[in-house]
């Protein structure tokens, strides 16, 4: 009878605890209380003391264990509430329980090199490149970052591949200091067999062996056998 009453009390405590940690605490606490209470009761009162001690120890242990487990549950609930509150106000994706991906992705920065003030002029200044005429291409390359940029190569080329147009060799610049720039000049020379048509002058900059595509510019230049 006493044993049935004992487990009825423990069952009541476990059910009333309702959460996993509280239930586990009640069960474990009851088991330890049963053992300790039984031993103490047996020493103090013999056979009757043994049963009485085990009953009291089980109930007391279950109560204590349930209280501890319940406290753990409440602590976890508060953490979850704080997390949910942050999630509704913070888009960082941080999860205090480590269930998500806490990595921060940083978008790649734009190229620090900027091409500006590109100008093409020819000797006759009439907008047409003719046989034997020389054309000058001038543009600036600016380093917009706070750090030096190394291995810089301006380029000027004819995208049409006209064999009767010669362009000076591209140069190599060791580095451009932070917030500084260089002015680059290239020469285009038309030979005596140039025909009527058009060339496409591409200019820009290569950094570290890769073209900074966003800074490439194109200019269409009419060509002719002679000035019109």
PDB file of C-alpha atoms in Angstrom:
ATOM      1  CA  UNK A   1       0.000   0.000   0.000  1.00  0.00           C
ATOM      2  CA  UNK A   2       2.742   2.385   0.973  1.00  0.00           C
ATOM      3  CA  UNK A   3       4.668   1.487  -2.142  1.00  0.00           C
ATOM      4  CA  UNK A   4       1.621   2.181  -4.333  1.00  0.00           C
ATOM      5  CA  UNK A   5       1.150   5.501  -2.569  1.00  0.00           C
ATOM      6  CA  UNK A   6       4.832   6.261  -3.113  1.00  0.00           C
ATOM      7  CA  UNK A   7       4.656   5.832  -6.905  1.00  0.00           C
ATOM      8  CA  UNK A   8       1.318   7.595  -7.095  1.00  0.00           C
ATOM      9  CA  UNK A   9       2.932  10.661  -5.529  1.00  0.00           C
ATOM     10  CA  UNK A  10       5.910  10.466  -7.883  1.00  0.00           C
ATOM     11  CA  UNK A  11       3.593  10.049 -10.879  1.00  0.00           C
ATOM     12  CA  UNK A  12       1.625  13.101  -9.791  1.00  0.00           C
ATOM     13  CA  UNK A  13       4.805  15.155  -9.517  1.00  0.00           C
ATOM     14  CA  UNK A  14       6.044  14.003 -12.915  1.00  0.00           C
ATOM     15  CA  UNK A  15       2.751  14.762 -14.663  1.00  0.00           C
ATOM     16  CA  UNK A  16       2.391  18.151 -13.003  1.00  0.00           C
ATOM     17  CA  UNK A  17       5.954  19.047 -14.035  1.00  0.00           C
ATOM     18  CA  UNK A  18       4.879  18.674 -17.726  1.00  0.00           C
ATOM     19  CA  UNK A  19       8.322  19.447 -19.212  1.00  0.00           C
ATOM     20  CA  UNK A  20      11.135  16.988 -19.919  1.00  0.00           C
ATOM     21  CA  UNK A  21      13.757  18.400 -17.560  1.00  0.00           C
ATOM     22  CA  UNK A  22      11.285  18.700 -14.674  1.00  0.00           C
ATOM     23  CA  UNK A  23      10.017  15.162 -15.227  1.00  0.00           C
ATOM     24  CA  UNK A  24      13.538  13.769 -15.437  1.00  0.00           C
ATOM     25  CA  UNK A  25      14.523  15.684 -12.332  1.00  0.00           C
ATOM     26  CA  UNK A  26      11.541  14.370 -10.401  1.00  0.00           C
ATOM     27  CA  UNK A  27      12.285  10.794 -11.421  1.00  0.00           C
ATOM     28  CA  UNK A  28      16.001  10.941 -10.662  1.00  0.00           C
ATOM     29  CA  UNK A  29      15.446  12.881  -7.443  1.00  0.00           C
ATOM     30  CA  UNK A  30      12.838  10.386  -6.307  1.00  0.00           C
ATOM     31  CA  UNK A  31      15.169   7.462  -6.956  1.00  0.00           C
ATOM     32  CA  UNK A  32      17.998   9.022  -4.972  1.00  0.00           C
ATOM     33  CA  UNK A  33      15.606  10.112  -2.222  1.00  0.00           C
ATOM     34  CA  UNK A  34      14.186   6.602  -1.990  1.00  0.00           C
ATOM     35  CA  UNK A  35      17.646   5.074  -1.530  1.00  0.00           C
ATOM     36  CA  UNK A  36      18.911   7.654   0.937  1.00  0.00           C
ATOM     37  CA  UNK A  37      15.650   7.820   2.909  1.00  0.00           C
ATOM     38  CA  UNK A  38      15.457   4.060   3.137  1.00  0.00           C
ATOM     39  CA  UNK A  39      18.989   3.830   4.511  1.00  0.00           C
ATOM     40  CA  UNK A  40      18.482   6.579   7.062  1.00  0.00           C
ATOM     41  CA  UNK A  41      15.062   5.223   8.114  1.00  0.00           C
ATOM     42  CA  UNK A  42      16.442   1.746   8.509  1.00  0.00           C
ATOM     43  CA  UNK A  43      19.192   2.949  10.833  1.00  0.00           C
ATOM     44  CA  UNK A  44      16.817   5.120  12.856  1.00  0.00           C
ATOM     45  CA  UNK A  45      13.759   2.868  13.119  1.00  0.00           C
ATOM     46  CA  UNK A  46      14.422  -0.599  11.864  1.00  0.00           C
ATOM     47  CA  UNK A  47      12.004  -2.199   9.421  1.00  0.00           C
ATOM     48  CA  UNK A  48       9.259   0.414   9.853  1.00  0.00           C
ATOM     49  CA  UNK A  49      11.828   3.195   9.694  1.00  0.00           C
ATOM     50  CA  UNK A  50      13.136   1.723   6.474  1.00  0.00           C
ATOM     51  CA  UNK A  51       9.744   2.009   4.720  1.00  0.00           C
ATOM     52  CA  UNK A  52       8.868   5.368   6.242  1.00  0.00           C
ATOM     53  CA  UNK A  53      12.284   6.803   5.300  1.00  0.00           C
ATOM     54  CA  UNK A  54      12.045   5.505   1.769  1.00  0.00           C
ATOM     55  CA  UNK A  55       8.602   7.104   1.356  1.00  0.00           C
ATOM     56  CA  UNK A  56       9.672  10.473   2.722  1.00  0.00           C
ATOM     57  CA  UNK A  57      12.981  10.359   0.840  1.00  0.00           C
ATOM     58  CA  UNK A  58      11.304   9.515  -2.447  1.00  0.00           C
ATOM     59  CA  UNK A  59       8.739  12.302  -2.174  1.00  0.00           C
ATOM     60  CA  UNK A  60      11.300  14.846  -0.991  1.00  0.00           C
ATOM     61  CA  UNK A  61      13.783  13.843  -3.677  1.00  0.00           C
ATOM     62  CA  UNK A  62      11.124  13.954  -6.384  1.00  0.00           C
ATOM     63  CA  UNK A  63      10.031  17.426  -5.285  1.00  0.00           C
ATOM     64  CA  UNK A  64      13.608  18.708  -5.211  1.00  0.00           C
ATOM     65  CA  UNK A  65      14.460  17.087  -8.552  1.00  0.00           C
ATOM     66  CA  UNK A  66      11.331  18.476 -10.198  1.00  0.00           C
ATOM     67  CA  UNK A  67      12.135  21.960  -8.891  1.00  0.00           C
ATOM     68  CA  UNK A  68      15.658  21.815 -10.307  1.00  0.00           C
ATOM     69  CA  UNK A  69      14.434  20.468 -13.643  1.00  0.00           C
ATOM     70  CA  UNK A  70      11.704  23.093 -13.794  1.00  0.00           C
ATOM     71  CA  UNK A  71      14.282  25.834 -13.188  1.00  0.00           C
ATOM     72  CA  UNK A  72      16.357  24.503 -16.094  1.00  0.00           C
ATOM     73  CA  UNK A  73      13.257  24.478 -18.319  1.00  0.00           C
ATOM     74  CA  UNK A  74      12.402  28.063 -17.406  1.00  0.00           C
ATOM     75  CA  UNK A  75      15.968  29.169 -18.123  1.00  0.00           C
ATOM     76  CA  UNK A  76      15.834  27.549 -21.564  1.00  0.00           C
ATOM     77  CA  UNK A  77      12.423  29.091 -22.216  1.00  0.00           C
ATOM     78  CA  UNK A  78      13.804  32.558 -21.399  1.00  0.00           C
ATOM     79  CA  UNK A  79      16.706  31.967 -23.783  1.00  0.00           C
ATOM     80  CA  UNK A  80      14.312  30.938 -26.538  1.00  0.00           C
ATOM     81  CA  UNK A  81      12.120  33.984 -25.904  1.00  0.00           C
ATOM     82  CA  UNK A  82      15.150  36.272 -26.160  1.00  0.00           C
ATOM     83  CA  UNK A  83      16.227  34.488 -29.338  1.00  0.00           C
ATOM     84  CA  UNK A  84      12.768  34.806 -30.910  1.00  0.00           C
ATOM     85  CA  UNK A  85      12.666  38.484 -29.975  1.00  0.00           C
ATOM     86  CA  UNK A  86      16.077  39.093 -31.557  1.00  0.00           C
ATOM     87  CA  UNK A  87      15.088  37.135 -34.645  1.00  0.00           C
ATOM     88  CA  UNK A  88      12.117  39.435 -35.240  1.00  0.00           C
ATOM     89  CA  UNK A  89      14.306  42.512 -34.846  1.00  0.00           C
ATOM     90  CA  UNK A  90      17.635  41.283 -36.185  1.00  0.00           C
ATOM     91  CA  UNK A  91      18.253  39.837 -39.636  1.00  0.00           C
ATOM     92  CA  UNK A  92      21.784  38.691 -38.854  1.00  0.00           C
ATOM     93  CA  UNK A  93      20.706  35.025 -38.646  1.00  0.00           C
ATOM     94  CA  UNK A  94      22.447  34.474 -35.297  1.00  0.00           C
ATOM     95  CA  UNK A  95      21.159  31.438 -33.405  1.00  0.00           C
ATOM     96  CA  UNK A  96      22.312  31.112 -29.753  1.00  0.00           C
ATOM     97  CA  UNK A  97      21.680  27.356 -29.833  1.00  0.00           C
ATOM     98  CA  UNK A  98      23.863  26.860 -32.893  1.00  0.00           C
ATOM     99  CA  UNK A  99      21.086  25.473 -35.088  1.00  0.00           C
ATOM    100  CA  UNK A 100      21.658  27.852 -37.975  1.00  0.00           C
ATOM    101  CA  UNK A 101      24.488  29.209 -40.032  1.00  0.00           C
ATOM    102  CA  UNK A 102      26.190  32.018 -38.119  1.00  0.00           C
ATOM    103  CA  UNK A 103      28.651  32.869 -40.869  1.00  0.00           C
ATOM    104  CA  UNK A 104      28.655  36.452 -42.081  1.00  0.00           C
ATOM    105  CA  UNK A 105      28.931  36.826 -45.822  1.00  0.00           C
ATOM    106  CA  UNK A 106      30.751  39.910 -47.002  1.00  0.00           C
ATOM    107  CA  UNK A 107      30.035  41.159 -50.450  1.00  0.00           C
ATOM    108  CA  UNK A 108      33.151  41.563 -52.594  1.00  0.00           C
ATOM    109  CA  UNK A 109      34.290  45.154 -52.894  1.00  0.00           C
ATOM    110  CA  UNK A 110      34.186  46.942 -56.202  1.00  0.00           C
ATOM    111  CA  UNK A 111      37.436  47.373 -58.085  1.00  0.00           C
ATOM    112  CA  UNK A 112      39.534  50.128 -56.505  1.00  0.00           C
ATOM    113  CA  UNK A 113      40.843  51.212 -59.922  1.00  0.00           C
ATOM    114  CA  UNK A 114      38.761  53.714 -61.860  1.00  0.00           C
ATOM    115  CA  UNK A 115      39.308  54.892 -65.440  1.00  0.00           C
ATOM    116  CA  UNK A 116      38.259  58.470 -66.077  1.00  0.00           C
ATOM    117  CA  UNK A 117      38.687  61.470 -68.427  1.00  0.00           C
ATOM    118  CA  UNK A 118      39.373  59.353 -71.514  1.00  0.00           C
ATOM    119  CA  UNK A 119      40.004  61.478 -74.624  1.00  0.00           C
ATOM    120  CA  UNK A 120      40.997  60.620 -78.207  1.00  0.00           C
ATOM    121  CA  UNK A 121      42.400  63.328 -80.465  1.00  0.00           C
ATOM    122  CA  UNK A 122      43.929  63.164 -83.957  1.00  0.00           C
ATOM    123  CA  UNK A 123      46.264  65.549 -85.707  1.00  0.00           C
ATOM    124  CA  UNK A 124      43.706  67.179 -88.020  1.00  0.00           C
ATOM    125  CA  UNK A 125      41.178  67.359 -85.195  1.00  0.00           C
ATOM    126  CA  UNK A 126      38.279  66.551 -87.507  1.00  0.00           C
ATOM    127  CA  UNK A 127      37.168  63.316 -85.878  1.00  0.00           C
ATOM    128  CA  UNK A 128      38.468  61.095 -88.692  1.00  0.00           C
ATOM    129  CA  UNK A 129      41.670  59.053 -88.775  1.00  0.00           C
ATOM    130  CA  UNK A 130      43.276  59.198 -92.226  1.00  0.00           C
ATOM    131  CA  UNK A 131      46.344  57.685 -93.841  1.00  0.00           C
ATOM    132  CA  UNK A 132      49.609  58.761 -92.218  1.00  0.00           C
ATOM    133  CA  UNK A 133      47.803  60.516 -89.382  1.00  0.00           C
ATOM    134  CA  UNK A 134      48.650  60.124 -85.723  1.00  0.00           C
ATOM    135  CA  UNK A 135      46.018  59.778 -83.017  1.00  0.00           C
ATOM    136  CA  UNK A 136      46.561  60.226 -79.257  1.00  0.00           C
ATOM    137  CA  UNK A 137      44.642  58.394 -76.528  1.00  0.00           C
ATOM    138  CA  UNK A 138      44.808  59.864 -73.020  1.00  0.00           C
ATOM    139  CA  UNK A 139      43.068  58.659 -69.854  1.00  0.00           C
ATOM    140  CA  UNK A 140      43.561  58.598 -66.105  1.00  0.00           C
ATOM    141  CA  UNK A 141      43.664  55.594 -63.766  1.00  0.00           C
ATOM    142  CA  UNK A 142      42.766  56.402 -60.163  1.00  0.00           C
ATOM    143  CA  UNK A 143      43.233  54.222 -57.087  1.00  0.00           C
ATOM    144  CA  UNK A 144      40.146  54.982 -54.977  1.00  0.00           C
ATOM    145  CA  UNK A 145      41.150  52.732 -52.061  1.00  0.00           C
ATOM    146  CA  UNK A 146      43.197  53.416 -48.931  1.00  0.00           C
ATOM    147  CA  UNK A 147      45.825  50.851 -49.913  1.00  0.00           C
ATOM    148  CA  UNK A 148      48.368  50.725 -52.732  1.00  0.00           C
ATOM    149  CA  UNK A 149      47.419  48.703 -55.805  1.00  0.00           C
ATOM    150  CA  UNK A 150      50.189  46.699 -57.478  1.00  0.00           C
ATOM    151  CA  UNK A 151      50.847  45.244 -60.927  1.00  0.00           C
ATOM    152  CA  UNK A 152      48.775  47.699 -62.970  1.00  0.00           C
ATOM    153  CA  UNK A 153      48.771  47.704 -66.774  1.00  0.00           C
ATOM    154  CA  UNK A 154      46.821  50.235 -68.844  1.00  0.00           C
ATOM    155  CA  UNK A 155      45.893  49.021 -72.318  1.00  0.00           C
ATOM    156  CA  UNK A 156      44.769  50.490 -75.623  1.00  0.00           C
ATOM    157  CA  UNK A 157      43.805  48.243 -78.544  1.00  0.00           C
ATOM    158  CA  UNK A 158      41.864  48.149 -81.791  1.00  0.00           C
ATOM    159  CA  UNK A 159      38.965  45.730 -81.366  1.00  0.00           C
ATOM    160  CA  UNK A 160      38.537  45.437 -85.147  1.00  0.00           C
ATOM    161  CA  UNK A 161      42.107  44.196 -85.634  1.00  0.00           C
ATOM    162  CA  UNK A 162      42.787  46.561 -88.542  1.00  0.00           C
ATOM    163  CA  UNK A 163      46.233  45.705 -89.922  1.00  0.00           C
ATOM    164  CA  UNK A 164      46.810  49.268 -91.106  1.00  0.00           C
ATOM    165  CA  UNK A 165      46.595  50.733 -87.602  1.00  0.00           C
ATOM    166  CA  UNK A 166      49.557  50.539 -85.236  1.00  0.00           C
ATOM    167  CA  UNK A 167      49.260  51.198 -81.497  1.00  0.00           C
ATOM    168  CA  UNK A 168      52.156  51.912 -79.135  1.00  0.00           C
ATOM    169  CA  UNK A 169      53.045  49.128 -76.724  1.00  0.00           C
ATOM    170  CA  UNK A 170      51.191  49.020 -73.440  1.00  0.00           C
ATOM    171  CA  UNK A 171      53.213  49.916 -70.363  1.00  0.00           C
ATOM    172  CA  UNK A 172      53.388  48.306 -66.943  1.00  0.00           C
ATOM    173  CA  UNK A 173      52.990  50.311 -63.708  1.00  0.00           C
ATOM    174  CA  UNK A 174      54.480  48.773 -60.579  1.00  0.00           C
ATOM    175  CA  UNK A 175      51.974  50.333 -58.186  1.00  0.00           C
ATOM    176  CA  UNK A 176      49.581  53.233 -57.640  1.00  0.00           C
ATOM    177  CA  UNK A 177      49.471  54.722 -54.158  1.00  0.00           C
ATOM    178  CA  UNK A 178      46.285  55.073 -52.094  1.00  0.00           C
ATOM    179  CA  UNK A 179      43.995  57.853 -53.339  1.00  0.00           C
ATOM    180  CA  UNK A 180      46.436  58.593 -56.138  1.00  0.00           C
ATOM    181  CA  UNK A 181      46.392  58.181 -59.904  1.00  0.00           C
ATOM    182  CA  UNK A 182      48.378  58.213 -63.146  1.00  0.00           C
ATOM    183  CA  UNK A 183      47.730  59.707 -66.573  1.00  0.00           C
ATOM    184  CA  UNK A 184      48.388  57.295 -69.410  1.00  0.00           C
ATOM    185  CA  UNK A 185      49.046  58.207 -73.044  1.00  0.00           C
ATOM    186  CA  UNK A 186      49.095  55.892 -76.051  1.00  0.00           C
ATOM    187  CA  UNK A 187      49.645  56.648 -79.735  1.00  0.00           C
ATOM    188  CA  UNK A 188      47.744  55.286 -82.738  1.00  0.00           C
ATOM    189  CA  UNK A 189      49.336  55.598 -86.191  1.00  0.00           C
ATOM    190  CA  UNK A 190      47.556  54.916 -89.484  1.00  0.00           C
ATOM    191  CA  UNK A 191      49.749  53.646 -92.319  1.00  0.00           C
ATOM    192  CA  UNK A 192      49.513  54.686 -95.974  1.00  0.00           C
ATOM    193  CA  UNK A 193      47.183  51.811 -96.929  1.00  0.00           C
ATOM    194  CA  UNK A 194      44.367  52.633 -94.499  1.00  0.00           C
ATOM    195  CA  UNK A 195      40.931  52.366 -96.108  1.00  0.00           C
ATOM    196  CA  UNK A 196      37.593  53.998 -95.483  1.00  0.00           C
ATOM    197  CA  UNK A 197      35.809  52.383 -92.562  1.00  0.00           C
ATOM    198  CA  UNK A 198      35.931  52.414 -88.800  1.00  0.00           C
ATOM    199  CA  UNK A 199      38.026  51.148 -85.915  1.00  0.00           C
ATOM    200  CA  UNK A 200      36.908  50.485 -82.345  1.00  0.00           C
ATOM    201  CA  UNK A 201      39.428  51.695 -79.795  1.00  0.00           C
ATOM    202  CA  UNK A 202      39.212  49.787 -76.503  1.00  0.00           C
ATOM    203  CA  UNK A 203      40.956  51.169 -73.453  1.00  0.00           C
ATOM    204  CA  UNK A 204      41.060  50.190 -69.833  1.00  0.00           C
ATOM    205  CA  UNK A 205      43.226  48.650 -67.163  1.00  0.00           C
ATOM    206  CA  UNK A 206      44.478  45.223 -66.135  1.00  0.00           C
ATOM    207  CA  UNK A 207      45.324  44.595 -62.500  1.00  0.00           C
ATOM    208  CA  UNK A 208      47.045  41.445 -61.283  1.00  0.00           C
ATOM    209  CA  UNK A 209      46.677  39.881 -64.720  1.00  0.00           C
ATOM    210  CA  UNK A 210      42.891  40.434 -64.896  1.00  0.00           C
ATOM    211  CA  UNK A 211      41.011  43.086 -66.834  1.00  0.00           C
ATOM    212  CA  UNK A 212      38.855  45.379 -64.722  1.00  0.00           C
ATOM    213  CA  UNK A 213      35.893  44.931 -67.045  1.00  0.00           C
ATOM    214  CA  UNK A 214      33.698  47.579 -65.437  1.00  0.00           C
ATOM    215  CA  UNK A 215      36.277  50.239 -66.343  1.00  0.00           C
ATOM    216  CA  UNK A 216      36.778  49.313 -70.013  1.00  0.00           C
ATOM    217  CA  UNK A 217      35.742  51.986 -72.515  1.00  0.00           C
ATOM    218  CA  UNK A 218      35.150  51.822 -76.269  1.00  0.00           C
ATOM    219  CA  UNK A 219      35.362  54.605 -78.863  1.00  0.00           C
ATOM    220  CA  UNK A 220      34.392  54.330 -82.520  1.00  0.00           C
ATOM    221  CA  UNK A 221      36.756  56.231 -84.777  1.00  0.00           C
ATOM    222  CA  UNK A 222      35.973  56.684 -88.498  1.00  0.00           C
ATOM    223  CA  UNK A 223      38.846  55.995 -90.918  1.00  0.00           C
ATOM    224  CA  UNK A 224      39.442  57.329 -94.428  1.00  0.00           C
ATOM    225  CA  UNK A 225      42.046  57.384 -97.152  1.00  0.00           C
ATOM    226  CA  UNK A 226      42.270  61.155 -96.870  1.00  0.00           C
ATOM    227  CA  UNK A 227      40.692  64.079 -95.047  1.00  0.00           C
ATOM    228  CA  UNK A 228      37.210  64.991 -96.196  1.00  0.00           C
TER     229      UNK A 228
END
